Coordinates of C-alpha atoms in Angstrom, one line a residue:
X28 CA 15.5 12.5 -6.5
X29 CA 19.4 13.2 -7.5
X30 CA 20.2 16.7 -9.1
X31 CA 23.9 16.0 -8.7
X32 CA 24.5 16.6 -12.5
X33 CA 23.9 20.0 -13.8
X34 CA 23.6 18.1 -17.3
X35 CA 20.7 16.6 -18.4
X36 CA 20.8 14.2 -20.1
X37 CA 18.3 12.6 -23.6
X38 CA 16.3 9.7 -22.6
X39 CA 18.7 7.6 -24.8
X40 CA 21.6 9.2 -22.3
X41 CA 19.3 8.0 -19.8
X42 CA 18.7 4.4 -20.8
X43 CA 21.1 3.0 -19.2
X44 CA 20.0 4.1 -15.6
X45 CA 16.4 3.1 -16.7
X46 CA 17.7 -0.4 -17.4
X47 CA 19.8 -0.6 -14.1
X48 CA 16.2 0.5 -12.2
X49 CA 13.6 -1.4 -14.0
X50 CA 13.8 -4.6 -12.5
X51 CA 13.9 -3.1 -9.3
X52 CA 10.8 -1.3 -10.0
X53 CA 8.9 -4.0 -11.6
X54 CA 9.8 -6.8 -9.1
X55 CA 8.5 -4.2 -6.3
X56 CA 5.1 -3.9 -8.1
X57 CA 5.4 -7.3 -8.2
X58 CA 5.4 -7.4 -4.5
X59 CA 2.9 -4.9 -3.3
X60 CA 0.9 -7.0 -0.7
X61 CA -1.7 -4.2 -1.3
X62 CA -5.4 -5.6 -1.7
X63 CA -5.4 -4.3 -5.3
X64 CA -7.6 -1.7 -4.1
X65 CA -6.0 2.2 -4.0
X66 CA -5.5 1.6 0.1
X67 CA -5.0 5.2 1.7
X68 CA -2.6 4.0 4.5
X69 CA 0.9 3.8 2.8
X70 CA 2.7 0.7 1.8
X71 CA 6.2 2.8 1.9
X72 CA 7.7 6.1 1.3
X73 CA 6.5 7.5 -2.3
X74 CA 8.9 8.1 -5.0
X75 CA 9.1 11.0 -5.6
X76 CA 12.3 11.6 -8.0
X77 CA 12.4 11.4 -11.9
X78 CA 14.3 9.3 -13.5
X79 CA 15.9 12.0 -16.0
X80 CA 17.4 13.9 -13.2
X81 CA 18.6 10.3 -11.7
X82 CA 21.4 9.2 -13.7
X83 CA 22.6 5.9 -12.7
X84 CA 25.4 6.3 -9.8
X85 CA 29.2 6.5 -11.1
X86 CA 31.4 3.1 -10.3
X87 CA 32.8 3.6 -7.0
X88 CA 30.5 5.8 -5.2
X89 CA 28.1 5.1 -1.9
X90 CA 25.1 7.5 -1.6
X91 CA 23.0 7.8 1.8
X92 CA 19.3 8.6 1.4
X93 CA 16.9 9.7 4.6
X94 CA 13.7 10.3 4.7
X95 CA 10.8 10.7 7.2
X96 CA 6.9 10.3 6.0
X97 CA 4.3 11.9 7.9
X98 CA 0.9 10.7 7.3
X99 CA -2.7 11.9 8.2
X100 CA -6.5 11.0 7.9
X101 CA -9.2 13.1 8.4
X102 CA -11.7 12.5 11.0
X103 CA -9.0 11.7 13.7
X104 CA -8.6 8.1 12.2
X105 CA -5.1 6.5 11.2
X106 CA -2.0 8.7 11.6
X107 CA 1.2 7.0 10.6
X108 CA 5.1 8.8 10.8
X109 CA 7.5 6.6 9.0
X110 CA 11.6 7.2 8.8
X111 CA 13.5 5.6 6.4
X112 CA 17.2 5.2 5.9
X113 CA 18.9 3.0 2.5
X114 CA 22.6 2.6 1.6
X115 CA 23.7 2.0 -2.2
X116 CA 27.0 1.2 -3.5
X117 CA 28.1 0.8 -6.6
X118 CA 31.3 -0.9 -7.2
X119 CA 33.7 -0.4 -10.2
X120 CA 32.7 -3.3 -11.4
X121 CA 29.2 -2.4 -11.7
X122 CA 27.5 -4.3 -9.2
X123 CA 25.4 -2.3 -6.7
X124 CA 24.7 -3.4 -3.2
X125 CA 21.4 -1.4 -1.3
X126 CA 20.1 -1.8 2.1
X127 CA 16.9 0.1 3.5
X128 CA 15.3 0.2 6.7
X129 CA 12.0 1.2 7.4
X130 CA 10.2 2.1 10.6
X131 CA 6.3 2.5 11.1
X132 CA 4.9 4.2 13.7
X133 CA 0.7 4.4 13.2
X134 CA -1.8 5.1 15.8
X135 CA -5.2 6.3 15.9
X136 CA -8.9 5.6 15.3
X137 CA -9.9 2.5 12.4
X138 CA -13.4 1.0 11.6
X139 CA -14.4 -2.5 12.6
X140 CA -16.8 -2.9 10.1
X141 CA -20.0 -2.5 11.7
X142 CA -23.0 -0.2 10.0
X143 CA -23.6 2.9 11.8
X144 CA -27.3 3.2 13.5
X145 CA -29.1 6.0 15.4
X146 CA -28.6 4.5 18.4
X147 CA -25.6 3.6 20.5
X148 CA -23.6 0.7 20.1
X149 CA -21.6 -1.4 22.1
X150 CA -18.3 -3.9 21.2
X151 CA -16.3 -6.0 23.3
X152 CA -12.8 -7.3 22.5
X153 CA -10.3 -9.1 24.3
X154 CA -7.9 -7.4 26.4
X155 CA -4.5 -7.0 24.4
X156 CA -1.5 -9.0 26.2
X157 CA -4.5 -10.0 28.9
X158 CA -4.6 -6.9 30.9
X159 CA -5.4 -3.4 30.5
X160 CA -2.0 -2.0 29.8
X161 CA -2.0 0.7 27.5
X162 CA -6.0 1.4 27.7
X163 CA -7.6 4.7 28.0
X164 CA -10.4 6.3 28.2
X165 CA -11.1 6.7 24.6
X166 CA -10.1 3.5 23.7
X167 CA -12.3 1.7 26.1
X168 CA -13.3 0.2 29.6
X169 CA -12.4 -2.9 31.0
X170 CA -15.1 -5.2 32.0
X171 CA -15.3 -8.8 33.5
X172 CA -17.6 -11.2 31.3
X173 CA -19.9 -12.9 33.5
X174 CA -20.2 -15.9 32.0
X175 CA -16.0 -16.3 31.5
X176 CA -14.8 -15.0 34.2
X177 CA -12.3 -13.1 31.9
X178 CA -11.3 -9.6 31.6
X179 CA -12.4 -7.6 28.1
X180 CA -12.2 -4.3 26.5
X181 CA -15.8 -2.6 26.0
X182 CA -16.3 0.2 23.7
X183 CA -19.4 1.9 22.2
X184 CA -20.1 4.0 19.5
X185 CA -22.4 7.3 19.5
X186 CA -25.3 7.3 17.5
X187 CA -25.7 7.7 13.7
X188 CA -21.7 7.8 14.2
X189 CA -19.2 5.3 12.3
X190 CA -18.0 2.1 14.6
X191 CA -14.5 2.9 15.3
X192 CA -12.2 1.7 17.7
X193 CA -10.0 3.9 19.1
X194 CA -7.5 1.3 20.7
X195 CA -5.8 1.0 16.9
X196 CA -2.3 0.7 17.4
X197 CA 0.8 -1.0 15.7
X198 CA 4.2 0.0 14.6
X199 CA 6.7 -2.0 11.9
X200 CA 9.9 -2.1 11.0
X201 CA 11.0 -3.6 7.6
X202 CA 14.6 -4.7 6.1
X203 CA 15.6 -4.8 2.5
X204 CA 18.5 -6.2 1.1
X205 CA 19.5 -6.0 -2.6
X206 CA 22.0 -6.8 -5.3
X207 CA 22.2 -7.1 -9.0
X208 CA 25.4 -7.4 -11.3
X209 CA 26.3 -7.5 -14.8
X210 CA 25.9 -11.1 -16.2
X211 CA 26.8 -10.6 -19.7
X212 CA 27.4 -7.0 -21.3
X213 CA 23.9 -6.7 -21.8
X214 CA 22.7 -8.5 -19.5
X215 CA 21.6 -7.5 -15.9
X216 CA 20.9 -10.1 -12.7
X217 CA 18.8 -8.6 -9.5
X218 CA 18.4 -10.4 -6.2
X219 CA 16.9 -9.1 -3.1
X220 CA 15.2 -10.6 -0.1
X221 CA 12.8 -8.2 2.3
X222 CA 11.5 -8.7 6.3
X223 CA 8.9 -7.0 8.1
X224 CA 7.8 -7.4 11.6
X225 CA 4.4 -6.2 13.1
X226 CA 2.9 -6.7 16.2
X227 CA 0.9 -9.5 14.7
X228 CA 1.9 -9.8 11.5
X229 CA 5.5 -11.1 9.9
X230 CA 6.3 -11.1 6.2
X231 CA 9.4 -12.2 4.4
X232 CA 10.2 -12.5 1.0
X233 CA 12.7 -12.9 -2.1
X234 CA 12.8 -11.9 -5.3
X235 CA 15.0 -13.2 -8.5
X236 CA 14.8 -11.0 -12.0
X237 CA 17.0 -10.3 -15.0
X238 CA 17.1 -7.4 -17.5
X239 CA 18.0 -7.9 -21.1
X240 CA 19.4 -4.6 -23.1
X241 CA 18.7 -5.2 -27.4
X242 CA 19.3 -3.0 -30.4
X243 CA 22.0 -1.1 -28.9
X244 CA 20.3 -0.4 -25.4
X245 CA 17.3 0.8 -26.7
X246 CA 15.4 -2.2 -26.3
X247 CA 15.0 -3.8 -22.5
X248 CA 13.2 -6.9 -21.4
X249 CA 12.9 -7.8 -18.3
X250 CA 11.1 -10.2 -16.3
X251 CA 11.3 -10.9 -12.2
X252 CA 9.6 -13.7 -9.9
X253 CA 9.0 -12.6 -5.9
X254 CA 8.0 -15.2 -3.7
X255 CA 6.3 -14.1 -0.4
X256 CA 5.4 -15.9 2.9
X257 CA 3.3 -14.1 5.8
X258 CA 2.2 -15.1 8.9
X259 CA -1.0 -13.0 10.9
X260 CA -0.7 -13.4 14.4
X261 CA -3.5 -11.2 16.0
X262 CA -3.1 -11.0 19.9
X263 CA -6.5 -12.0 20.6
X264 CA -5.9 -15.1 18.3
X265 CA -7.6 -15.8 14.6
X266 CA -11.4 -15.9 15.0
X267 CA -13.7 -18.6 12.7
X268 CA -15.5 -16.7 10.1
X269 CA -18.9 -16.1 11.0
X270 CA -18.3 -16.3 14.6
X271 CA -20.1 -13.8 17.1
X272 CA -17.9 -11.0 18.2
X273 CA -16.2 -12.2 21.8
X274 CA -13.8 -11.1 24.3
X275 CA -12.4 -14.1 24.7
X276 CA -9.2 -15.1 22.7
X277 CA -9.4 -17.7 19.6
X278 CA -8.1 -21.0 20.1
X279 CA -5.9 -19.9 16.8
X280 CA -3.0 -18.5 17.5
X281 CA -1.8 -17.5 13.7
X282 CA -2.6 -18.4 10.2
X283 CA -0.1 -18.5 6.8
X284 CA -0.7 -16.9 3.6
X285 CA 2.1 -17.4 0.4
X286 CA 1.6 -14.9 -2.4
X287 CA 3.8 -16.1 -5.8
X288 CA 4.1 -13.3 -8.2
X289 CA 5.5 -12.6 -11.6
X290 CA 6.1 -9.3 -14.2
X291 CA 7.4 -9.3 -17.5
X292 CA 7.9 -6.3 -19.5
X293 CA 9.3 -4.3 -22.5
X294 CA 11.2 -0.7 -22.0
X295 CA 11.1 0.5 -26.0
X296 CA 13.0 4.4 -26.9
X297 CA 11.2 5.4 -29.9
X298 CA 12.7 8.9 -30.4
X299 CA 15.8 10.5 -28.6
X300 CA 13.1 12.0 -26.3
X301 CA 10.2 9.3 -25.9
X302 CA 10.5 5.9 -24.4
X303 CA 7.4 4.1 -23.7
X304 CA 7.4 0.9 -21.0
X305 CA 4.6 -1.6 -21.1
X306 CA 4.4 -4.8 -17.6
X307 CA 2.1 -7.2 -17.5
X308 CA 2.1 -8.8 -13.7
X309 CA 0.2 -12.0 -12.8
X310 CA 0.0 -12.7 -8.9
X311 CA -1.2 -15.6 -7.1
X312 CA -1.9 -15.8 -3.5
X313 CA -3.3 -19.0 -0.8
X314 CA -4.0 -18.5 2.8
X315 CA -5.5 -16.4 5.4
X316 CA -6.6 -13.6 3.6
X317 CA -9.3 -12.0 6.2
X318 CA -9.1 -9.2 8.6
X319 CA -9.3 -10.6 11.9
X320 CA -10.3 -7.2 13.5
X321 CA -13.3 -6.9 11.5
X322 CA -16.8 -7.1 12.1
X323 CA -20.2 -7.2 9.9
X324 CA -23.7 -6.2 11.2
X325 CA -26.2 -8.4 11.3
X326 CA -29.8 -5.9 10.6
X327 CA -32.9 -6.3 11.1
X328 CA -34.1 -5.9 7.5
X329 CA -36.9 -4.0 8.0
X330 CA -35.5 -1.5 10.9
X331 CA -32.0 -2.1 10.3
X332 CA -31.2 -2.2 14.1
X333 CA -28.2 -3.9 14.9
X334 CA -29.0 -7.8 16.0
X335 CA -25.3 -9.3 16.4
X336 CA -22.2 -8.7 15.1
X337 CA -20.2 -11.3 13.3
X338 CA -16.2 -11.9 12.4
X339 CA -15.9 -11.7 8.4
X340 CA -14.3 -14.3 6.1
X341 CA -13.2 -13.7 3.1
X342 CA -11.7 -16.6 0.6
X343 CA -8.2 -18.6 1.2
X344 CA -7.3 -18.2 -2.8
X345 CA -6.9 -15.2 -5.2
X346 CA -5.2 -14.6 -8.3
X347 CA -4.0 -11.0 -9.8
X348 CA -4.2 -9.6 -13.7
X349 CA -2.7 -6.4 -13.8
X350 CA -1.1 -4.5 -17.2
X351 CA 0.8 -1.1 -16.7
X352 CA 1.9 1.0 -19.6
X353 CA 3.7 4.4 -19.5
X354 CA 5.4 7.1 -21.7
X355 CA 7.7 9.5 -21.0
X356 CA 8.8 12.9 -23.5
X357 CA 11.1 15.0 -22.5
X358 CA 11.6 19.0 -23.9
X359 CA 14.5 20.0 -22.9
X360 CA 15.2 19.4 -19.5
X361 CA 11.2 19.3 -18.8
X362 CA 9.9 15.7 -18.8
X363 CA 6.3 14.5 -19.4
X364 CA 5.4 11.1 -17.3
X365 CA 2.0 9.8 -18.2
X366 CA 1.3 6.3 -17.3
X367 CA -2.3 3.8 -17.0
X368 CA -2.7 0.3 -15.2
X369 CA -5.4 -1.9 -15.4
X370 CA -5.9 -4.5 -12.6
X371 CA -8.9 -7.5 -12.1
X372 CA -8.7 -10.4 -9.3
X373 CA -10.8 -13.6 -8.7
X374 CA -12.7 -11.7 -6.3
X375 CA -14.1 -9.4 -9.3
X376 CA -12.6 -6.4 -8.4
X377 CA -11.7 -4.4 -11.5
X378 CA -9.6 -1.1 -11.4
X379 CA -7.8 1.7 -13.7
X380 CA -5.4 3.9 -12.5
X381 CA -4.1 7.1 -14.3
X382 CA -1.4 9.0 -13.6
X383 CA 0.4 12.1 -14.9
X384 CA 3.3 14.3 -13.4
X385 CA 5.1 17.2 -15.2
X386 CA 9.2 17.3 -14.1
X387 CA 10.2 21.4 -14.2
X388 CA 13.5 22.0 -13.7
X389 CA 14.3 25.4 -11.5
X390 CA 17.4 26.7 -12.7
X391 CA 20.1 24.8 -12.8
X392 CA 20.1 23.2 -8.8
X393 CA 16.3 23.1 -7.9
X394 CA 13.3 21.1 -9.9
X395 CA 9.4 20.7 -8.8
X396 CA 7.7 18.4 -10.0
X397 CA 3.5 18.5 -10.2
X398 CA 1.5 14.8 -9.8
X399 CA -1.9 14.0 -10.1
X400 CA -3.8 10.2 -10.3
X401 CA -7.0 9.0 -10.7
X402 CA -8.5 5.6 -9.5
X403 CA -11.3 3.7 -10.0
X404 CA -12.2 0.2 -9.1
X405 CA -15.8 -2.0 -8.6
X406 CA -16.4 -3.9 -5.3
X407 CA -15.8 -7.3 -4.4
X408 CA -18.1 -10.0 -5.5
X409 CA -18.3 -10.8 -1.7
X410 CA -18.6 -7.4 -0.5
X411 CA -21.4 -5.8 1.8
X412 CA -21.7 -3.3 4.5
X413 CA -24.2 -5.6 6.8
X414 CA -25.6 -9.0 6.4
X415 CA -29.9 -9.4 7.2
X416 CA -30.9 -11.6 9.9
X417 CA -33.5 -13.7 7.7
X418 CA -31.3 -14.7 5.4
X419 CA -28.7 -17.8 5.1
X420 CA -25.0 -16.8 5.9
X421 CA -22.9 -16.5 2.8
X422 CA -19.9 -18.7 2.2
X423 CA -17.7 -15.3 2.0
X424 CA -18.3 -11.7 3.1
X425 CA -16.5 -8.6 4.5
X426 CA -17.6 -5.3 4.6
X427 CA -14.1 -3.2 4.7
X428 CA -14.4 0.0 2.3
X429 CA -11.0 -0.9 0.4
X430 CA -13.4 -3.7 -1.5
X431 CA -15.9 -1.3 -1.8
X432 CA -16.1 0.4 -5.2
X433 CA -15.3 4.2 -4.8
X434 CA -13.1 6.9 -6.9
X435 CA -10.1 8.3 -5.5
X436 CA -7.6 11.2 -6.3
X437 CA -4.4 12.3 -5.7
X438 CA -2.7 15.5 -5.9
X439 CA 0.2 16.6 -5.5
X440 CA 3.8 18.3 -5.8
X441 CA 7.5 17.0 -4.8
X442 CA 10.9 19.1 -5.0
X443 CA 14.4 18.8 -4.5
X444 CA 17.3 21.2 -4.2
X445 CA 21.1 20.9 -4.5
X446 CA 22.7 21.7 -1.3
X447 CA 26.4 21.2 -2.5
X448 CA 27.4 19.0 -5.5
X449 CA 27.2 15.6 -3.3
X450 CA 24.1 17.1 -0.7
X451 CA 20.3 17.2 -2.0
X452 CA 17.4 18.4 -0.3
X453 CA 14.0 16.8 -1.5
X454 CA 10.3 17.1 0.1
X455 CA 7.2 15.8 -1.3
X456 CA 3.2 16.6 -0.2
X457 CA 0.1 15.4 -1.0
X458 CA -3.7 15.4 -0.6
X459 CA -5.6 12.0 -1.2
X460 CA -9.7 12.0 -1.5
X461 CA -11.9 9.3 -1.8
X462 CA -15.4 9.1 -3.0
X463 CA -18.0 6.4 -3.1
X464 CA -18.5 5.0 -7.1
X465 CA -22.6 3.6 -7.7
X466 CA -24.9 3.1 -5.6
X467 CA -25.1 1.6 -1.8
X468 CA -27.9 -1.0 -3.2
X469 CA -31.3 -2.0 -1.4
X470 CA -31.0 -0.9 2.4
X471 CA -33.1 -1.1 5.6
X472 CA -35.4 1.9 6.2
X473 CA -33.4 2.4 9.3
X474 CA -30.1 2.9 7.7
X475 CA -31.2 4.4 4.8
X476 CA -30.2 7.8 6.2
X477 CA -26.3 6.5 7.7
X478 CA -23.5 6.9 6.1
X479 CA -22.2 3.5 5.1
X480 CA -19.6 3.9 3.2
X481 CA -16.5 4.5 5.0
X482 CA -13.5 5.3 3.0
X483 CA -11.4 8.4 4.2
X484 CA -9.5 11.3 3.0
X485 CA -5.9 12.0 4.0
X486 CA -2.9 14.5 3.8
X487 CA 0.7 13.1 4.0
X488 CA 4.1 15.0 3.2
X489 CA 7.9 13.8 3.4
X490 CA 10.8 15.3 3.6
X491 CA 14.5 13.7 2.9
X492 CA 18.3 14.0 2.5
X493 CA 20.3 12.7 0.4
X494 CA 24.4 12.4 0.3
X495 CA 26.8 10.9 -1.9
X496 CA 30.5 9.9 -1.5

């Protein structure tokens, strides 16, 4: 997102930044916690910057970078504002020292995972912090269960409408620390650790990599190990899979998951204008993996009426393939960034991703840069939207629409502008639209009409400042 240099330089020129980045990039692919699905609720703030107007930052200097995401779905469902503030400094020596902190802010409507019906439906759910601070109209009454004695949060659904609840609300703020040095003169060490805190979720996590320059820095390997341990702490406790829906609190209080994950890969310039980079990223993952918000319908299979509804489970283990290649070509100061991922997981989800983006530079203090990405993935083996009532209960199920399978794409366009020499101005905006991929499958007569699947479309811009000293 820098413009600081009116030069711009060959992608040999800009090797060297490339190297200084890649294991920062890679290791935080490594990390994304993301389902492997193409999740519309972002992870963090996009980048938006190309890395041939980013030269790495000259010994000595300390840049500032702010940001604030705004984010958007249709539908009044999920709307998220995120700032963001990170520090790097670079030291005469070479070693570069970054902080960020993130803050999340989301509130709005969500789907428990029930099937919609043509009639009205009613949930229950315990009463967050044991009393009805913080509930509305719209997110629900408050009730006292007869047979408990204790206070819960009833909601209900309009008919032939999605289940939603309305009471969705969480915010997070996230730390991350890095550093990497030269080890050798062509050799690069990176070490970072991140935090996040929820209201019922906490995640920490450290990462270790090195980058090796060859053939006179046109060659980089690089490979980076993250290590990740989380803990989900809903405030209504962790239901057992399977279990009715209740609005009294789980004997659980909070359940572990440790994700261990790995990328190796290859930076190769071919020409003085076309480098090509090619990751492969293995991730392996034990623990609670479930939702412990969500619901599954259990239908009547002839009328599909809704019987009961049940908490979902999903599997303790899962292991991640995923191999990303891309290729950059610039003309001139115009630069070409086309890149592919393939993805497959022990839960049989398979996915491709394509993405392309066209870097224009606007005179001599301005560039926009054009995106666009396609995605594609298959469903979970243990996906479905509603379990039937005469048949045995599976050893795994869930029925949220981000293991689904579906299409989505992505356009859109990012900018920056050079306020003074050490001052940029950058903004980025896009539009995100999902679509269901196959077929729903067999389905009750008396759903056959709903609309079941229940992925979303979304909006989202950001805009950020960025100083250097």
């Amino acid at each position: 997102m820098q413009l600081m240099s009116n030069r711009k330089p060959s992608i040999a020129a800009a090797l060297c930044m490339i190297t200084a980045n890649l294991l920062t990039s890679t290791i935080a692919f490594a990390q994304n916690t993301n389902d492997g699905t193409d999740s519309a609720v972002p992870n963090s703030l996009p980048a938006i910057h190309n890395a041939y107007d980013e030269p790495a930052e000259e010994l000595g200097t300390t840049s500032v970078d702010s940001a604030i995401l705004y984010y958007k779905e249709s539908n009044g469902r999920v709307q998220a504002i995120e700032p963001m503030v990170s520090i790097t400094h670079t030291t005469k020596g070479g070693s570069i020292f970054s902080g960020k902190v993130t803050f999340d802010s989301l509130t709005g409507a969500t789907p428990n995972g029930a099937t919609p019906w043509s009639g009205t439906q009613t949930f229950v759910a315990p009463v967050k912090g044991g009393g009805e601070h913080g509930l509305t109209g719209a997110s629900g009454t408050l009730v006292t269960n007869p047979v408990t004695g204790l206070k819960e949060r009833q909601y209900t659904t309009s008919p032939n409408a999605l289940p939603l609840d309305k009471a969705f609300r969480d915010s997070r703020i996230a730390v991350d620390l890095g550093y990497s040095r030269p080890i050798a003169a062509n050799t690069k060490l990176n070490l970072g650790v991140n935090g996040s805190v929820e209201q019922d979720y906490r995640s920490l996590s450290g990462r270790l990599g090195i980058a090796q320059d060859l053939n006179n820095k046109t060659t980089t390997l690089s490979l980076g190990v993250n290590f990740e341990h989380d803990q989900s702490k809903p405030f209504h406790g962790i239901p057992i899979a399977f279990s009715q829906m209740s609005g009294t609190p789980a004997a659980l209080n909070s359940r572990n998951k440790t994700v261990l994950s790995a990328v190796a890969g290859v930076t190769q310039v071919l020409t003085p204008n076309l480098l090509v980079q090619l990751n492969y990223s293995f991730g392996s993952s034990k623990g609670y993996h479930s939702d412990p918000y969500r619901l599954l319908s259990v239908l009547d299979p002839t009328t599909g009426a809704p019987l009961r509804y049940l908490y979902e489970g999903r599997p303790d283990k899962r292991t991640r393939h995923s191999v990303y290649g891309a290729a950059k070509l610039a003309t001139g100061s115009f630069v070409t960034d086309l890149s592919a991922r393939y993805y497959h997981d022990s839960w049989g989800i398979n996915s491709y991703t394509v993405e392309l983006s066209e870097h224009i530079p606007l005179f001599s203090k301005a560039y926009l840069e054009p995106h666009g990405r396609y995605y594609h993935q298959s469903k979970a083996d243990f996906f479905t939207y509603y379990l039937p009532s005469t048949a045995a209960l599976p050893s795994f199920a869930s029925s949220d629409s981000r293991l689904d399978s579906f299409n989505a794409v992505t356009l859109g366009l990012s900018g920056g502008f050079e306020l003074t020499p050490k001052l940029e101005l950058y903004a980025n905006a896009e539009s995100y639209r999902q679509s269901k991929s196959g077929s729903l499958g067999v389905v009750p007569v008396g759903i056959n009409n709903q609309k079941l699947y229940s992925g979303t479309n979304s909006i989202s811009g950001l805009v950020g400042i960025k100083f250097k000293f």
